[in-house]
Amino acid sequence: MEDSSTIQEIVERLDKLTPGQQKQILNTILSFLGEPIRGASGKELLKFVGLFPPEDLEQIKQAIEEDCGKVDKSDW
């Protein structure tokens, strides 16, 4: 059942949000519908290329490989 006044109000309010906020709302709607949430495109991620020095990335990679999957049961 469609309530056109509610839909119109939602659209009007969405138009006042930032693009980032609109994306959050879209992801919420997709999760309600059980649909997959789309991530950033490769084109959007290109702006991050070269942002971190290779040495830092290697340290991050090592930390992930060494510590991921380890659980400190006393910490829970």
CSV table of N, CA and C in Angstrom, one decimal:
chain,number,residue,atom,x,y,z
A,1,MET,N,0.8,-1.2,0.0
A,1,MET,CA,0.0,0.0,0.0
A,1,MET,C,0.9,1.2,0.0
A,2,GLU,N,0.6,2.2,-0.9
A,2,GLU,CA,1.5,3.3,-1.0
A,2,GLU,C,0.8,4.6,-0.4
A,3,ASP,N,1.5,5.3,0.4
A,3,ASP,CA,1.1,6.5,0.9
A,3,ASP,C,1.9,7.6,0.2
A,4,SER,N,1.3,8.2,-0.8
A,4,SER,CA,2.1,9.2,-1.6
A,4,SER,C,2.6,10.4,-0.8
A,5,SER,N,1.8,10.8,0.2
A,5,SER,CA,2.3,12.0,1.0
A,5,SER,C,3.5,11.7,1.8
A,6,THR,N,3.6,10.4,2.3
A,6,THR,CA,4.8,10.0,3.0
A,6,THR,C,6.0,9.9,2.1
A,7,ILE,N,5.8,9.3,1.0
A,7,ILE,CA,6.8,9.2,0.0
A,7,ILE,C,7.3,10.6,-0.4
A,8,GLN,N,6.4,11.5,-0.7
A,8,GLN,CA,6.8,12.8,-1.1
A,8,GLN,C,7.6,13.5,0.0
A,9,GLU,N,7.2,13.4,1.2
A,9,GLU,CA,7.9,14.0,2.3
A,9,GLU,C,9.3,13.4,2.5
A,10,ILE,N,9.4,12.1,2.3
A,10,ILE,CA,10.8,11.5,2.4
A,10,ILE,C,11.7,12.1,1.3
A,11,VAL,N,11.2,12.2,0.1
A,11,VAL,CA,11.9,12.7,-1.1
A,11,VAL,C,12.4,14.1,-0.8
A,12,GLU,N,11.5,14.9,-0.3
A,12,GLU,CA,11.8,16.3,0.0
A,12,GLU,C,12.9,16.4,1.0
A,13,ARG,N,12.8,15.6,2.1
A,13,ARG,CA,13.8,15.7,3.1
A,13,ARG,C,15.1,15.1,2.7
A,14,LEU,N,15.1,14.1,1.8
A,14,LEU,CA,16.3,13.5,1.3
A,14,LEU,C,17.1,14.5,0.5
A,15,ASP,N,16.4,15.3,-0.2
A,15,ASP,CA,17.0,16.3,-1.1
A,15,ASP,C,17.8,17.4,-0.3
A,16,LYS,N,17.5,17.5,1.0
A,16,LYS,CA,18.2,18.5,1.9
A,16,LYS,C,19.5,17.9,2.5
A,17,LEU,N,19.7,16.6,2.4
A,17,LEU,CA,20.8,15.9,3.0
A,17,LEU,C,22.0,16.0,2.1
A,18,THR,N,23.2,15.8,2.7
A,18,THR,CA,24.4,15.7,1.9
A,18,THR,C,24.5,14.4,1.1
A,19,PRO,N,25.3,14.4,0.1
A,19,PRO,CA,25.4,13.1,-0.7
A,19,PRO,C,25.8,11.9,0.2
A,20,GLY,N,26.7,12.2,1.2
A,20,GLY,CA,27.1,11.1,2.1
A,20,GLY,C,25.9,10.6,3.0
A,21,GLN,N,25.1,11.5,3.5
A,21,GLN,CA,23.9,11.2,4.3
A,21,GLN,C,22.9,10.4,3.4
A,22,GLN,N,22.8,10.9,2.2
A,22,GLN,CA,21.8,10.2,1.3
A,22,GLN,C,22.3,8.7,1.0
A,23,LYS,N,23.6,8.5,0.9
A,23,LYS,CA,24.2,7.2,0.7
A,23,LYS,C,23.9,6.3,2.0
A,24,GLN,N,24.0,6.9,3.2
A,24,GLN,CA,23.7,6.1,4.4
A,24,GLN,C,22.2,5.7,4.4
A,25,ILE,N,21.4,6.6,4.0
A,25,ILE,CA,19.9,6.3,4.0
A,25,ILE,C,19.7,5.2,3.0
A,26,LEU,N,20.3,5.3,1.8
A,26,LEU,CA,20.1,4.2,0.8
A,26,LEU,C,20.6,2.9,1.3
A,27,ASN,N,21.7,2.9,2.0
A,27,ASN,CA,22.3,1.6,2.6
A,27,ASN,C,21.3,1.0,3.6
A,28,THR,N,20.7,1.9,4.4
A,28,THR,CA,19.7,1.5,5.4
A,28,THR,C,18.5,0.8,4.7
A,29,ILE,N,18.0,1.5,3.7
A,29,ILE,CA,16.9,0.9,2.9
A,29,ILE,C,17.2,-0.4,2.3
A,30,LEU,N,18.4,-0.5,1.7
A,30,LEU,CA,18.8,-1.8,1.1
A,30,LEU,C,18.9,-2.9,2.2
A,31,SER,N,19.4,-2.5,3.4
A,31,SER,CA,19.5,-3.6,4.4
A,31,SER,C,18.1,-4.0,4.9
A,32,PHE,N,17.1,-3.1,4.9
A,32,PHE,CA,15.7,-3.4,5.3
A,32,PHE,C,15.2,-4.4,4.2
A,33,LEU,N,15.5,-4.2,3.0
A,33,LEU,CA,15.0,-5.0,1.9
A,33,LEU,C,15.8,-6.3,1.7
A,34,GLY,N,16.9,-6.5,2.5
A,34,GLY,CA,17.7,-7.6,2.3
A,34,GLY,C,18.5,-7.7,1.1
A,35,GLU,N,18.8,-6.5,0.5
A,35,GLU,CA,19.6,-6.4,-0.7
A,35,GLU,C,21.0,-6.1,-0.4
A,36,PRO,N,21.9,-6.5,-1.3
A,36,PRO,CA,23.3,-6.2,-1.0
A,36,PRO,C,23.6,-4.7,-1.0
A,37,ILE,N,24.5,-4.2,-0.1
A,37,ILE,CA,24.9,-2.8,-0.1
A,37,ILE,C,26.1,-2.7,-1.0
A,38,ARG,N,26.1,-1.7,-1.9
A,38,ARG,CA,27.2,-1.5,-2.8
A,38,ARG,C,28.2,-0.6,-2.2
A,39,GLY,N,29.5,-1.0,-2.3
A,39,GLY,CA,30.6,-0.2,-1.8
A,39,GLY,C,31.1,0.8,-2.8
A,40,ALA,N,32.2,1.4,-2.5
A,40,ALA,CA,32.8,2.4,-3.3
A,40,ALA,C,33.3,1.7,-4.6
A,41,SER,N,33.2,2.5,-5.7
A,41,SER,CA,33.8,1.9,-6.9
A,41,SER,C,35.3,2.1,-6.9
A,42,GLY,N,35.9,1.4,-7.8
A,42,GLY,CA,37.4,1.5,-7.9
A,42,GLY,C,37.8,2.9,-8.3
A,43,LYS,N,37.0,3.5,-9.1
A,43,LYS,CA,37.3,4.9,-9.5
A,43,LYS,C,37.3,5.8,-8.3
A,44,GLU,N,36.4,5.6,-7.4
A,44,GLU,CA,36.3,6.4,-6.2
A,44,GLU,C,37.5,6.2,-5.3
A,45,LEU,N,38.1,5.0,-5.3
A,45,LEU,CA,39.2,4.6,-4.4
A,45,LEU,C,40.5,5.1,-5.0
A,46,LEU,N,40.6,5.5,-6.2
A,46,LEU,CA,41.9,5.9,-6.8
A,46,LEU,C,42.5,7.1,-6.1
A,47,LYS,N,41.6,7.9,-5.5
A,47,LYS,CA,42.2,9.1,-4.8
A,47,LYS,C,43.1,8.7,-3.6
A,48,PHE,N,43.0,7.5,-3.2
A,48,PHE,CA,43.8,7.1,-2.0
A,48,PHE,C,45.1,6.4,-2.4
A,49,VAL,N,45.3,6.2,-3.7
A,49,VAL,CA,46.6,5.6,-4.2
A,49,VAL,C,47.7,6.5,-3.8
A,50,GLY,N,48.8,6.0,-3.2
A,50,GLY,CA,49.9,6.7,-2.8
A,50,GLY,C,49.8,7.5,-1.5
A,51,LEU,N,48.7,7.4,-0.9
A,51,LEU,CA,48.4,8.2,0.3
A,51,LEU,C,49.3,7.7,1.5
A,52,PHE,N,49.6,6.4,1.5
A,52,PHE,CA,50.4,5.8,2.6
A,52,PHE,C,51.7,5.4,2.0
A,53,PRO,N,52.8,5.7,2.8
A,53,PRO,CA,54.1,5.2,2.3
A,53,PRO,C,54.1,3.6,2.3
A,54,PRO,N,54.8,3.0,1.4
A,54,PRO,CA,54.9,1.6,1.3
A,54,PRO,C,55.3,0.9,2.6
A,55,GLU,N,56.2,1.5,3.3
A,55,GLU,CA,56.7,0.9,4.6
A,55,GLU,C,55.5,0.8,5.6
A,56,ASP,N,54.7,1.9,5.6
A,56,ASP,CA,53.5,1.8,6.6
A,56,ASP,C,52.6,0.7,6.2
A,57,LEU,N,52.3,0.6,4.9
A,57,LEU,CA,51.4,-0.4,4.4
A,57,LEU,C,52.0,-1.8,4.7
A,58,GLU,N,53.3,-2.0,4.7
A,58,GLU,CA,53.9,-3.3,5.0
A,58,GLU,C,53.7,-3.6,6.5
A,59,GLN,N,53.8,-2.6,7.3
A,59,GLN,CA,53.6,-2.8,8.8
A,59,GLN,C,52.1,-3.1,9.0
A,60,ILE,N,51.2,-2.5,8.4
A,60,ILE,CA,49.8,-2.8,8.5
A,60,ILE,C,49.5,-4.2,8.1
A,61,LYS,N,50.0,-4.6,7.0
A,61,LYS,CA,49.8,-5.9,6.4
A,61,LYS,C,50.3,-7.0,7.4
A,62,GLN,N,51.5,-6.8,8.0
A,62,GLN,CA,52.1,-7.7,8.9
A,62,GLN,C,51.3,-7.8,10.2
A,63,ALA,N,50.8,-6.7,10.7
A,63,ALA,CA,50.0,-6.7,11.9
A,63,ALA,C,48.7,-7.5,11.7
A,64,ILE,N,48.1,-7.3,10.5
A,64,ILE,CA,46.9,-8.0,10.2
A,64,ILE,C,47.1,-9.5,10.1
A,65,GLU,N,48.2,-9.9,9.4
A,65,GLU,CA,48.5,-11.3,9.3
A,65,GLU,C,48.8,-12.0,10.6
A,66,GLU,N,49.5,-11.2,11.5
A,66,GLU,CA,49.9,-11.8,12.8
A,66,GLU,C,48.8,-11.8,13.8
A,67,ASP,N,47.9,-10.8,13.8
A,67,ASP,CA,47.0,-10.7,14.8
A,67,ASP,C,45.5,-11.1,14.5
A,68,CYS,N,45.2,-11.1,13.2
A,68,CYS,CA,43.8,-11.4,12.9
A,68,CYS,C,43.5,-12.9,13.2
A,69,GLY,N,42.4,-13.1,13.8
A,69,GLY,CA,42.0,-14.4,14.1
A,69,GLY,C,42.4,-14.8,15.5
A,70,LYS,N,43.2,-14.0,16.2
A,70,LYS,CA,43.6,-14.2,17.6
A,70,LYS,C,42.5,-13.6,18.5
A,71,VAL,N,42.1,-14.4,19.4
A,71,VAL,CA,41.1,-13.9,20.4
A,71,VAL,C,41.6,-14.1,21.8
A,72,ASP,N,41.6,-13.0,22.5
A,72,ASP,CA,42.0,-13.1,24.0
A,72,ASP,C,40.7,-13.3,24.7
A,73,LYS,N,40.4,-14.5,25.1
A,73,LYS,CA,39.2,-14.9,25.8
A,73,LYS,C,39.0,-14.2,27.1
A,74,SER,N,40.1,-13.8,27.8
A,74,SER,CA,39.9,-13.1,29.0
A,74,SER,C,39.6,-11.6,28.8
A,75,ASP,N,39.7,-11.2,27.6
A,75,ASP,CA,39.4,-9.8,27.3
A,75,ASP,C,37.9,-9.6,27.0
A,76,TRP,N,37.1,-10.7,26.8
A,76,TRP,CA,35.7,-10.5,26.5
A,76,TRP,C,34.9,-10.5,27.7
